[in-house]
mmCIF file of C-alpha atoms in Angstrom:
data_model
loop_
_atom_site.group_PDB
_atom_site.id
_atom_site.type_symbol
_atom_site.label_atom_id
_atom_site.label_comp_id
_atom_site.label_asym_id
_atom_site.label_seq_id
_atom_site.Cartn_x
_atom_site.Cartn_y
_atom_site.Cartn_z
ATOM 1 C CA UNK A 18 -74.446 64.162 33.621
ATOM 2 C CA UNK A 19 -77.389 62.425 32.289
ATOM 3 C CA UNK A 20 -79.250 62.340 35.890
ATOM 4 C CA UNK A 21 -78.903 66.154 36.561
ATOM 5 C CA UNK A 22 -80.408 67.125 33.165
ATOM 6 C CA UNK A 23 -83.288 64.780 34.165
ATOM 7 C CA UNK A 24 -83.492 66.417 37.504
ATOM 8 C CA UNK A 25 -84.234 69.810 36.284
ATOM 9 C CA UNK A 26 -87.017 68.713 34.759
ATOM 10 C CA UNK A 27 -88.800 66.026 37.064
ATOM 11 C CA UNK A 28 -87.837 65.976 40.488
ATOM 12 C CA UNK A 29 -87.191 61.920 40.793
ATOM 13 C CA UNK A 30 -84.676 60.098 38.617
ATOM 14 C CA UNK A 31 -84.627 56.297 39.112
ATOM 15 C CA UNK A 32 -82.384 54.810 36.881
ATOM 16 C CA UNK A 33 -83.871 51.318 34.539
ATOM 17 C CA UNK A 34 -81.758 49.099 36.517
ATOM 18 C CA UNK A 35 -83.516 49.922 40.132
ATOM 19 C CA UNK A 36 -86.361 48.266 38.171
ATOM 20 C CA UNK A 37 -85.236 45.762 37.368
ATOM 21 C CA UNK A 38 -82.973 44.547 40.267
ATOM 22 C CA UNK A 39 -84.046 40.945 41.790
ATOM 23 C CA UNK A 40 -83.517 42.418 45.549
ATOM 24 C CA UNK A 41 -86.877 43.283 46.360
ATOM 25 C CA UNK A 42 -85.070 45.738 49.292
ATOM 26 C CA UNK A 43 -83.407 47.966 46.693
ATOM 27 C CA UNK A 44 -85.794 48.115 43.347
ATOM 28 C CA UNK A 45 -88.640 50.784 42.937
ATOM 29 C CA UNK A 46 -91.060 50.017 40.294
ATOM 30 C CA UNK A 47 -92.258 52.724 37.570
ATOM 31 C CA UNK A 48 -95.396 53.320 38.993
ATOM 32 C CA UNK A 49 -93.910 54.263 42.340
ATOM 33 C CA UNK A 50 -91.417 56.048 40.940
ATOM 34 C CA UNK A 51 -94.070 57.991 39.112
ATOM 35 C CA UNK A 52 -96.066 58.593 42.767
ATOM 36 C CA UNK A 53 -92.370 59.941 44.206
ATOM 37 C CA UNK A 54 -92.295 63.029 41.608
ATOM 38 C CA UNK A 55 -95.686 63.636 41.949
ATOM 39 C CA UNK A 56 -95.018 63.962 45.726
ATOM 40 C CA UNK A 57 -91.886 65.694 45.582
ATOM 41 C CA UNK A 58 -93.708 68.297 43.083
ATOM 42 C CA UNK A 59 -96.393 68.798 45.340
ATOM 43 C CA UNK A 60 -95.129 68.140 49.242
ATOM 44 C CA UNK A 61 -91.205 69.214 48.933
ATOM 45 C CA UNK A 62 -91.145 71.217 45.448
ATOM 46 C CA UNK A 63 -86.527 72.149 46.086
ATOM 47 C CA UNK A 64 -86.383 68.278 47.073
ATOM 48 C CA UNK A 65 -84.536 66.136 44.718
ATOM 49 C CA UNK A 66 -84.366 62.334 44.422
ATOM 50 C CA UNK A 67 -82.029 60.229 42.489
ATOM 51 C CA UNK A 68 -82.248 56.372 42.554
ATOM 52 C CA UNK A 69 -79.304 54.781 40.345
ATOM 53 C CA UNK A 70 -77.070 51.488 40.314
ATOM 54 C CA UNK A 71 -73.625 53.671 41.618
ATOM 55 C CA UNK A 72 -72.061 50.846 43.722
ATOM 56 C CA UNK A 73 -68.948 53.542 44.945
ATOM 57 C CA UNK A 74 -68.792 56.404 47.209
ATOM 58 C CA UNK A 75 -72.506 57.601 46.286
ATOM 59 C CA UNK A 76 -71.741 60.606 48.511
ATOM 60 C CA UNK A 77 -69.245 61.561 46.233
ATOM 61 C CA UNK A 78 -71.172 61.479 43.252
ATOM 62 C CA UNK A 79 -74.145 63.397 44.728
ATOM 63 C CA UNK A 80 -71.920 66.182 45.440
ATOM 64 C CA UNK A 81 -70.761 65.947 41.361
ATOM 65 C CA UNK A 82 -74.469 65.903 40.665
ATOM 66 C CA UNK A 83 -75.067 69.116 42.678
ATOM 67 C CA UNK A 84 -72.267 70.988 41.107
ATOM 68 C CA UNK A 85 -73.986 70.552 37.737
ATOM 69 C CA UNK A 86 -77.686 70.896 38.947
ATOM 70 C CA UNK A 87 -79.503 73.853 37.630
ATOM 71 C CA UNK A 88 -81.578 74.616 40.653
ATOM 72 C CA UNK A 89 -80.528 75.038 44.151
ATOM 73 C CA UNK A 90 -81.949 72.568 46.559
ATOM 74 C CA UNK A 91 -81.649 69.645 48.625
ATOM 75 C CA UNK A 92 -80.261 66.202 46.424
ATOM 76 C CA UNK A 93 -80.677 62.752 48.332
ATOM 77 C CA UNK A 94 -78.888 59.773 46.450
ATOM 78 C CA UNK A 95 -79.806 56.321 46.801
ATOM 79 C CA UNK A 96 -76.697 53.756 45.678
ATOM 80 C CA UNK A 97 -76.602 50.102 44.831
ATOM 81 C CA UNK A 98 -77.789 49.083 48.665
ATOM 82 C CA UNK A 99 -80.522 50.390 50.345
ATOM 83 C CA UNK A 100 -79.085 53.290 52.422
ATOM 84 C CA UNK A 101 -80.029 57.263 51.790
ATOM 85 C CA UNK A 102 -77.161 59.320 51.150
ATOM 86 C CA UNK A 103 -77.324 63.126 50.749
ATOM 87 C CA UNK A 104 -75.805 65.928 49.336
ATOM 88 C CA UNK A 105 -76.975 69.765 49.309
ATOM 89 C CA UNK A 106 -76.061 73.033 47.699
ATOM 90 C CA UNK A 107 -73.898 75.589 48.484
ATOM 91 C CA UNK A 108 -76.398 78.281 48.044
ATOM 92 C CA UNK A 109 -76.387 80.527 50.837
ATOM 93 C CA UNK A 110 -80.085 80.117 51.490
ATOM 94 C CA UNK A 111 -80.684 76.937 50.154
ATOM 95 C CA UNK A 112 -85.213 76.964 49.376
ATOM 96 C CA UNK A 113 -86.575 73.608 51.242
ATOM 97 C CA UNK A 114 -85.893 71.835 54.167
ATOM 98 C CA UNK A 115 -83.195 73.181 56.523
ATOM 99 C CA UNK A 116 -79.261 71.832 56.830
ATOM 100 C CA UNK A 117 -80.433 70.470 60.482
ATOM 101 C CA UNK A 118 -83.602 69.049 59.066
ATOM 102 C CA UNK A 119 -81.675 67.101 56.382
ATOM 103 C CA UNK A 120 -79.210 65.724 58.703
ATOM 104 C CA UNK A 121 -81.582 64.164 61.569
ATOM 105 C CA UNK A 122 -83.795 62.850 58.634
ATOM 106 C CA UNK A 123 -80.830 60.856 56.792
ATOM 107 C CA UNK A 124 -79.437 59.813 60.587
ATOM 108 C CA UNK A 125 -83.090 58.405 61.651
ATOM 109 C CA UNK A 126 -83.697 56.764 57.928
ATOM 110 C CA UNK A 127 -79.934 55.625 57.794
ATOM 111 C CA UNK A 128 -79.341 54.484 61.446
ATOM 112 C CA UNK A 129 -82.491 53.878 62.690
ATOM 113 C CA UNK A 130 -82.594 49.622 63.817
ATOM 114 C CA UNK A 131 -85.695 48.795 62.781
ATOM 115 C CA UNK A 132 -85.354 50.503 58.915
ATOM 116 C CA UNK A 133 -82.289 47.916 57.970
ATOM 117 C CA UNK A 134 -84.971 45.378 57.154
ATOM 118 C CA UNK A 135 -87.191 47.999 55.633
ATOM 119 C CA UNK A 136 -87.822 48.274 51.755
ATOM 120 C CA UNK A 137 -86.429 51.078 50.016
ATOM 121 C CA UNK A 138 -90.123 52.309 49.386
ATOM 122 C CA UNK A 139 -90.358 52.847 53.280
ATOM 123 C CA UNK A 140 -87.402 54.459 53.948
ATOM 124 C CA UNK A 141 -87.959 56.868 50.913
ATOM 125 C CA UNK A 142 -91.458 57.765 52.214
ATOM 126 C CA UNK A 143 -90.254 58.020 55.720
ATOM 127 C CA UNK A 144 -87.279 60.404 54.542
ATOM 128 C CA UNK A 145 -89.693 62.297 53.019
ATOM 129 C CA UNK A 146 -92.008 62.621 55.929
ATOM 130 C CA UNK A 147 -89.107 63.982 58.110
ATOM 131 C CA UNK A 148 -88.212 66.275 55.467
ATOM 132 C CA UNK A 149 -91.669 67.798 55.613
ATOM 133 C CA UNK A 150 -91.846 67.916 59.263
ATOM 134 C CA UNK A 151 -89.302 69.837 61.320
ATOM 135 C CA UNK A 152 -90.777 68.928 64.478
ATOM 136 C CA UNK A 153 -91.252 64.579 63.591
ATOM 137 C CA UNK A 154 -87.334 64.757 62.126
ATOM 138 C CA UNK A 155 -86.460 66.381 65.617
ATOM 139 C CA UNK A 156 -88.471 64.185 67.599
ATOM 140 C CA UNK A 157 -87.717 60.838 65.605
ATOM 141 C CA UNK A 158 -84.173 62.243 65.948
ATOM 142 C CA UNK A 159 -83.677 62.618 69.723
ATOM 143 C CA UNK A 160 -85.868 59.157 69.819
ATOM 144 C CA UNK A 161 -82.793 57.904 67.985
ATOM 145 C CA UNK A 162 -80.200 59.765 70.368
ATOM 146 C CA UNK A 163 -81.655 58.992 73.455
ATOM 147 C CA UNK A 164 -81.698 54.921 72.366
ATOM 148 C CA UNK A 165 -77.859 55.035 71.786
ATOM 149 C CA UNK A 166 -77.249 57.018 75.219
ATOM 150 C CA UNK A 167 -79.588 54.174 76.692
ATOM 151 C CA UNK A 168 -77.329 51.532 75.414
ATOM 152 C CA UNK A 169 -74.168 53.342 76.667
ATOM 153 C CA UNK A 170 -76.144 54.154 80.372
ATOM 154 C CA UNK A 171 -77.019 50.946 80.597
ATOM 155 C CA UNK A 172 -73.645 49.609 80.200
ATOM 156 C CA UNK A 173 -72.488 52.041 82.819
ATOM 157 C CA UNK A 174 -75.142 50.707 85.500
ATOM 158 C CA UNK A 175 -73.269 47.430 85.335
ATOM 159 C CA UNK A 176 -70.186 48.479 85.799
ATOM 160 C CA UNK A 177 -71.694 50.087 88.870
ATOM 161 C CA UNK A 178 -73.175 47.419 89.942
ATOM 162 C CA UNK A 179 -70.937 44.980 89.885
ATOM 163 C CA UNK A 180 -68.212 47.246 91.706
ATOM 164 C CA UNK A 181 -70.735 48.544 94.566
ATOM 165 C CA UNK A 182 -72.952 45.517 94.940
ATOM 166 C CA UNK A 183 -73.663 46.934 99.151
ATOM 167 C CA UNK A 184 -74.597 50.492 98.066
ATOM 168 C CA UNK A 185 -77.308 49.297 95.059
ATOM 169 C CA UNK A 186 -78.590 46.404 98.175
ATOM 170 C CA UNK A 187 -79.183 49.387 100.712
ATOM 171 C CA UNK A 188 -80.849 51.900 97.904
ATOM 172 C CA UNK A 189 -82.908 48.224 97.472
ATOM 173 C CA UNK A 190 -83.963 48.337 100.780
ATOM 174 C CA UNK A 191 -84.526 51.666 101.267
ATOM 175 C CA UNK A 192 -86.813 52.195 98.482
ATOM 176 C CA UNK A 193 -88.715 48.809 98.527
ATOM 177 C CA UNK A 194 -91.931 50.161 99.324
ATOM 178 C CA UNK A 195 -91.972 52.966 96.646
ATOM 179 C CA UNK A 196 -91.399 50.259 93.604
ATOM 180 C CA UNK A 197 -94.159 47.841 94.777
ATOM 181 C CA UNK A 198 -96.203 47.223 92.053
ATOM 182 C CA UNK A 199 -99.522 49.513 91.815
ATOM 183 C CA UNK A 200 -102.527 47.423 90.977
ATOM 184 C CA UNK A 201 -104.310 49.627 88.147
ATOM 185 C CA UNK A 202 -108.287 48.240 88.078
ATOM 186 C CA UNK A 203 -109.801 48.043 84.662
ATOM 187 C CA UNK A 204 -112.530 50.463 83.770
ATOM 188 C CA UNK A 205 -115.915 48.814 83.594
ATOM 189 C CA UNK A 206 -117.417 48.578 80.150
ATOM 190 C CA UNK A 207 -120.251 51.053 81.507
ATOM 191 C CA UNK A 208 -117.656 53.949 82.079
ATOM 192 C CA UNK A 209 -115.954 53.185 78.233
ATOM 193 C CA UNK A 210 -119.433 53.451 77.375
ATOM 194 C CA UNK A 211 -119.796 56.684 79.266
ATOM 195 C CA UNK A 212 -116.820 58.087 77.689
ATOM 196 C CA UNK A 213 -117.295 57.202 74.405
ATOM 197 C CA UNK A 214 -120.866 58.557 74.436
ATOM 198 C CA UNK A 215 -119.404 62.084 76.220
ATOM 199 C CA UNK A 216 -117.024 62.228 72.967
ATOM 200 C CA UNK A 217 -119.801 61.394 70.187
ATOM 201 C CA UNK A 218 -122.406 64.054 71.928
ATOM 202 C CA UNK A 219 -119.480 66.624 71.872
ATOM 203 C CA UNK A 220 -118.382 65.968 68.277
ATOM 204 C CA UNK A 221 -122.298 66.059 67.483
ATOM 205 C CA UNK A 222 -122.825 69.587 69.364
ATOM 206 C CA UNK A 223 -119.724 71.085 67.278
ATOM 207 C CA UNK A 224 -121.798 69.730 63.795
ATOM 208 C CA UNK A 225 -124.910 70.754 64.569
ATOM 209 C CA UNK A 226 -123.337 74.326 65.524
ATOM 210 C CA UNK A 227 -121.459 74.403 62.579
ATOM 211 C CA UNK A 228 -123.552 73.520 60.305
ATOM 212 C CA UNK A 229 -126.280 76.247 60.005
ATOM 213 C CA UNK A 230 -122.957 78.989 59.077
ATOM 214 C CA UNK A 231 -122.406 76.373 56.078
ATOM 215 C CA UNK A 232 -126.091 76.750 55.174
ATOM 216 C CA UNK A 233 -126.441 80.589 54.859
ATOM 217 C CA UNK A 234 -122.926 80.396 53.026
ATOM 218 C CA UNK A 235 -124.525 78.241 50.485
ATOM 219 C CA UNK A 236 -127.900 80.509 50.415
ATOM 220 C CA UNK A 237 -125.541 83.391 49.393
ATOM 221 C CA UNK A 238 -122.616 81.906 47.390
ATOM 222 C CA UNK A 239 -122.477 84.119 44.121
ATOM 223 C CA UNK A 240 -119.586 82.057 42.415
ATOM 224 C CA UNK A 241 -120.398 80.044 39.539
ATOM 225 C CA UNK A 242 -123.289 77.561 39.039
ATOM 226 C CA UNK A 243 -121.059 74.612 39.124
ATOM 227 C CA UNK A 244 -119.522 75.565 42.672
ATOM 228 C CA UNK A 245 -122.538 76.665 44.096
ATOM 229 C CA UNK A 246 -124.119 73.308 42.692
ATOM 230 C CA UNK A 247 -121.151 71.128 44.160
ATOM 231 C CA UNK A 248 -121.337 73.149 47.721
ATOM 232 C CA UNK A 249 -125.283 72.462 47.926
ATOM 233 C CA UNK A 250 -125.087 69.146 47.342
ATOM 234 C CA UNK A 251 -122.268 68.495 49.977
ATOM 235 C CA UNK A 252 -124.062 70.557 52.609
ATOM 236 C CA UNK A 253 -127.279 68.521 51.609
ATOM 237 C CA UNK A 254 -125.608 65.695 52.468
ATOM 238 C CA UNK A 255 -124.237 66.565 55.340
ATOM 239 C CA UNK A 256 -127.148 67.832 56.460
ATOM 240 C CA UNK A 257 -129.026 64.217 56.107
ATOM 241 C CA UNK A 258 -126.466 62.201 57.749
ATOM 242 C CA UNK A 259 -126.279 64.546 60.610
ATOM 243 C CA UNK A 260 -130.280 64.094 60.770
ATOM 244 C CA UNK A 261 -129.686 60.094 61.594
ATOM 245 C CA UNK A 262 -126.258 59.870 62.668
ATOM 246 C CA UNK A 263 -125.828 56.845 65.500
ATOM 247 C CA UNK A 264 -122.215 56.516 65.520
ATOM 248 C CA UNK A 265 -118.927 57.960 65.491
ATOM 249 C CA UNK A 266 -118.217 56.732 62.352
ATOM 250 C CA UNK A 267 -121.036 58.622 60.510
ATOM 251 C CA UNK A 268 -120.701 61.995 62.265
ATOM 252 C CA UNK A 269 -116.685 61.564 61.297
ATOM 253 C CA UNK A 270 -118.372 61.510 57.298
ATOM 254 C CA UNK A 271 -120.284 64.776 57.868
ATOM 255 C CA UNK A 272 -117.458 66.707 59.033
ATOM 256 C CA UNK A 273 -115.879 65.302 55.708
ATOM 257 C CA UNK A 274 -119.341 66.343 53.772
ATOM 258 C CA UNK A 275 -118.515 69.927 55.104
ATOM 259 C CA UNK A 276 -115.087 69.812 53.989
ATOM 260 C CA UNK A 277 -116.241 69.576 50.074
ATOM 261 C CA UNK A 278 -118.378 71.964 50.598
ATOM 262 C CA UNK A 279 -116.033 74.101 51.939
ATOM 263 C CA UNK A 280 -113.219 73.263 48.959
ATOM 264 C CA UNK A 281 -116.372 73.805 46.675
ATOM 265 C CA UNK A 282 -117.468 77.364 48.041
ATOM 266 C CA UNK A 283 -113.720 78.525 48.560
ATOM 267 C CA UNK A 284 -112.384 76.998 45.692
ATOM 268 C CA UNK A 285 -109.959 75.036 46.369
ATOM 269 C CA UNK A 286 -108.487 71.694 46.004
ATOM 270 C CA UNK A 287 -110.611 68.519 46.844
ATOM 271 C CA UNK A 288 -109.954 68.071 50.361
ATOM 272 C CA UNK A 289 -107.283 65.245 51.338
ATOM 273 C CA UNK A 290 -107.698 63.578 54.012
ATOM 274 C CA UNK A 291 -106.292 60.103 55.746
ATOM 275 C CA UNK A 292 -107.841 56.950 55.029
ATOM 276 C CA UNK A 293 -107.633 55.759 58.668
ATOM 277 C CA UNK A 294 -109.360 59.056 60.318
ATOM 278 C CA UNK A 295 -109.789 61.994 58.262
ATOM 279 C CA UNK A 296 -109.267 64.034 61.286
ATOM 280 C CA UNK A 297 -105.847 63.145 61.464
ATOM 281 C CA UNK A 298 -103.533 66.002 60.709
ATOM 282 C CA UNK A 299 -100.424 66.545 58.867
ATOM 283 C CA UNK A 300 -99.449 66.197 55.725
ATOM 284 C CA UNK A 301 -101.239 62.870 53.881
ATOM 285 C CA UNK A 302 -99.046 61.182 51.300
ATOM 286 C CA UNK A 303 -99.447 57.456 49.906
ATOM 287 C CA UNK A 304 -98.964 54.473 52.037
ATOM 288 C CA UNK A 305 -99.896 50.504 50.610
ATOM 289 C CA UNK A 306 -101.819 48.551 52.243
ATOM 290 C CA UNK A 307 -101.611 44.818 51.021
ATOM 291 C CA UNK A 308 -104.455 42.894 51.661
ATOM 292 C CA UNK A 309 -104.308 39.615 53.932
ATOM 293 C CA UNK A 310 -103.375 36.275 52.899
ATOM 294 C CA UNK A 311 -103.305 37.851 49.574
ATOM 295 C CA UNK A 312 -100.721 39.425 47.201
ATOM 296 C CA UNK A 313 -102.665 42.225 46.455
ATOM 297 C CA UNK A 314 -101.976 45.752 47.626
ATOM 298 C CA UNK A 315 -103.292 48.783 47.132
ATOM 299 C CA UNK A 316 -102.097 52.423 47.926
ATOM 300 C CA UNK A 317 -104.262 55.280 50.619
ATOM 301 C CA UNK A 318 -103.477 58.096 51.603
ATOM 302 C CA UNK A 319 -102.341 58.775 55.161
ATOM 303 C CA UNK A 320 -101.484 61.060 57.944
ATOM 304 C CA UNK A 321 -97.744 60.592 59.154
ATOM 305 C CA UNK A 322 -98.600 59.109 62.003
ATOM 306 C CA UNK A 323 -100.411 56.242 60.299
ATOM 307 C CA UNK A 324 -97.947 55.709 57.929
ATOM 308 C CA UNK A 325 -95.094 55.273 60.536
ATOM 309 C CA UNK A 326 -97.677 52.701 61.976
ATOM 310 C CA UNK A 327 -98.001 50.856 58.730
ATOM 311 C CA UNK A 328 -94.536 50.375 58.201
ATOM 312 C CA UNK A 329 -93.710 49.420 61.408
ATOM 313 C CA UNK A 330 -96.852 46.551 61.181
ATOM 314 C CA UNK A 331 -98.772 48.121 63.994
ATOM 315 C CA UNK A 332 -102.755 48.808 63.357
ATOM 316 C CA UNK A 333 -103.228 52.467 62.406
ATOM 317 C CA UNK A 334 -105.866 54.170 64.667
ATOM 318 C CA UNK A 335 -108.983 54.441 62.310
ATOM 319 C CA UNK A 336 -112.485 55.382 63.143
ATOM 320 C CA UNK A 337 -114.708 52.702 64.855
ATOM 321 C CA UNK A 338 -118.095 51.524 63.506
ATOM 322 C CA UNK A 339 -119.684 50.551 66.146
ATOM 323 C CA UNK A 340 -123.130 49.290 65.022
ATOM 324 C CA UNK A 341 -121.918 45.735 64.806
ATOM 325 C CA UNK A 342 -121.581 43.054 67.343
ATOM 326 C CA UNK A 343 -118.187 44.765 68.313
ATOM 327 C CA UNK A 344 -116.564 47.873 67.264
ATOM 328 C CA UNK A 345 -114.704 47.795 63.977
ATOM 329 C CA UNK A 346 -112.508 49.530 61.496
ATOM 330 C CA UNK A 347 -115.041 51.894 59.960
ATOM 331 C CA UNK A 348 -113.142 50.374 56.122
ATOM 332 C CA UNK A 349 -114.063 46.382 57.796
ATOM 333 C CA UNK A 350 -117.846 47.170 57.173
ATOM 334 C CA UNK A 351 -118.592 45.569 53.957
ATOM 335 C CA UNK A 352 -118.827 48.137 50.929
ATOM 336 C CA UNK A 353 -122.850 47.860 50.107
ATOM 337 C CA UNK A 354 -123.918 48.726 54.107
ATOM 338 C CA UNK A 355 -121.374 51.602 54.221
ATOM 339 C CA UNK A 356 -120.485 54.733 52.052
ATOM 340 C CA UNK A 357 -117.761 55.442 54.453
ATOM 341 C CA UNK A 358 -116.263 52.156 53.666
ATOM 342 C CA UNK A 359 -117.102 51.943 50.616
ATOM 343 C CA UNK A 360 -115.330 55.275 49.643
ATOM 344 C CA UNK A 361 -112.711 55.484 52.606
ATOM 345 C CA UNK A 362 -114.484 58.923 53.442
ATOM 346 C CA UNK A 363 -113.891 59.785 49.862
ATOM 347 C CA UNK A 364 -110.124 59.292 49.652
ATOM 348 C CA UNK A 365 -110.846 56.138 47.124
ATOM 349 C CA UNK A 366 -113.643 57.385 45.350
ATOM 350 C CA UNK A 367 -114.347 60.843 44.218
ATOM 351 C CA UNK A 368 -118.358 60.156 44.259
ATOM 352 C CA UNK A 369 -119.200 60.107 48.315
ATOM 353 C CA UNK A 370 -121.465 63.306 48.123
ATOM 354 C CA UNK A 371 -123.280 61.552 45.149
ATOM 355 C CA UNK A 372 -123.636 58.355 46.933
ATOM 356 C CA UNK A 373 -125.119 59.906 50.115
ATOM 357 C CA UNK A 374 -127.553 61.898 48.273
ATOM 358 C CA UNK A 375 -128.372 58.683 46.214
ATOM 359 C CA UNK A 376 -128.902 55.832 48.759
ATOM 360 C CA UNK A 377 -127.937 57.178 52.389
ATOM 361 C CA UNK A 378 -124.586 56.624 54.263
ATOM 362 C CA UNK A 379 -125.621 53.652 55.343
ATOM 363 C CA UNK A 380 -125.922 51.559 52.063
#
């Protein structure tokens, strides 16, 4: 079988066809295609994907395609329509994802009302979020179960209702006091203020604590020139920002500053964080973003929180600027007044330190 000789080799097989196909539900183009292995390989390394044109019983021929794969693991199979089918191995301790963690995932992507209109990008990425989160697959999963017990509960209640129409009046009467509506008044703007101000100060106080440790890390870092080089010039400019810092926004950027230095004095990988709020945790993976009244899109990465927001439509929550008339996505603030948005915190450009350094966070 021609797809599990490619799957021992890349994770992702997507057959020429699901390129090509005119329903823009079902196709995934090369260059996504390309982004799934690359995930797989680094998020869910005993996850396998095949996208092909099988119009019959895909179920059937995943479990065919496991019994020749090389490698134990978890196969999902995507057929001519949209739906995500899976089949796993028989090994007795399959590596990846558990049997339980499989199933809610492929019940939430499969059953789930909302993904029926979703593109087969989406449900792939949100398949793959579950798969990498026991805890979201559980939680998106009893989200799922308790909808379909509402349905049947609710159907109940009328039944009820309609057969003890006296015994619902009195519990009306009796309780009519407790369910009068509770009148909730607004904060005032001075108490947001208040708040917002408490949370900056706090953040602030945890930089300006943190920051000196950084400092006598980088005074005696023995590694190699070109680490020690990178981690003083993050912890430069992290240091500068910190020195004129007004807003959220730019304290946000100098705990990123500290993260390449960290990555620079520990070596390890640049640090990943989401485009919306690089505090965010969880695992970041690729989301697009298309760009209004225009049919241009580009891809960021994201927290899985933010991409479940994206793909249901619903404004991720991103660090505000707030030194224009109103607050503001941090990534709204044109390019040439911000480094932040100019770089998304330096998840769209690798230069942020070097920009900084060069001509302040602040353009």
């Amino acid at each position: 079988m021609v797809v599990a000789e490619h799957l021992a080799v890349d994770p992702a097989y997507v057959h020429p066809d699901r390129h090509l196909d005119g329903d823009r539900s079902t196709i995934l183009s090369e260059a996504r295609a390309v982004e799934l292995s690359e995930r797989l390989t680094r998020e869910l390394p005993h996850v396998h994907v095949a996208v092909t044109p099988w119009q019959n019983a895909p179920r059937s021929m995943a479990t065919a395609l496991v019994n020749r794969a090389e490698t134990e693991g978890t196969y999902l199979v995507v057929g001519s329509g949209p739906t995500v089918v899976s089949a796993r191995s028989d090994g007795a301790r399959t590596p990846g994802p558990s049997s339980d963690t499989v199933r809610m995932a492929l019940a939430v992507v499969n059953e789930r009302p909302d993904m029926a209109r979703a593109s087969l990008d989406d449900r792939l990425d949100l398949v793959l979020d579950l798969l990498g989160d026991e805890r979201a697959a559980a939680r998106e999963y009893e989200r799922l179960a308790s909808g379909s017990e509402q349905g049947r509960t609710v159907s109940l209640v009328v039944v009820l209702v309609a057969a003890l129409p006296l015994v619902v009046l009195g519990l009306w009467a009796l309780r009519r006091r407790a369910l009068r509506p509770v009148r909730v008044v607004p904060l005032s703007e001075a108490v947001v203020d208040t708040v917002e101000s408490a949370a900056r100060e706090e953040l602030r106080r945890d930089l300006v604590r943190d920051l000196p440790s950084y400092g006598r890390r980088v005074a005696g870092f023995e590694g190699p020139r070109s680490r020690a080089a990178r981690a003083l010039a993050a912890y430069e400019a992290a240091g500068r920002v910190l020195d004129t810092a007004e807003d959220v926004s730019d304290l946000v950027g100098v705990r990123v500053l500290l993260d390449h230095c960290e990555a620079a004095l520990t070596a390890g990988p640049t640090p990943r964080h989401c485009f919306f709020d690089p505090r965010h945790q969880g695992v970041k993976a690729p989301v697009r973003l298309r760009v209004p009244a225009s049919p241009r899109a580009t891809t960021v990465p994201a927290c899985p929180d933010c991409r479940r927001d994206v793909r249901a439509h619903v404004p991720p929550k991103a660090v505000l600027d707030s030194l224009r008339d109103r607050p503001t996505p941090y990534y709204a603030v044109p390019a040439e007044e911000s480094a932040w948005a100019a770089t998304g915190y330096g998840t769209l450009a690798p230069d942020l330190v070097e920009r900084v350094l060069s001509g302040g966070a602040r353009g």
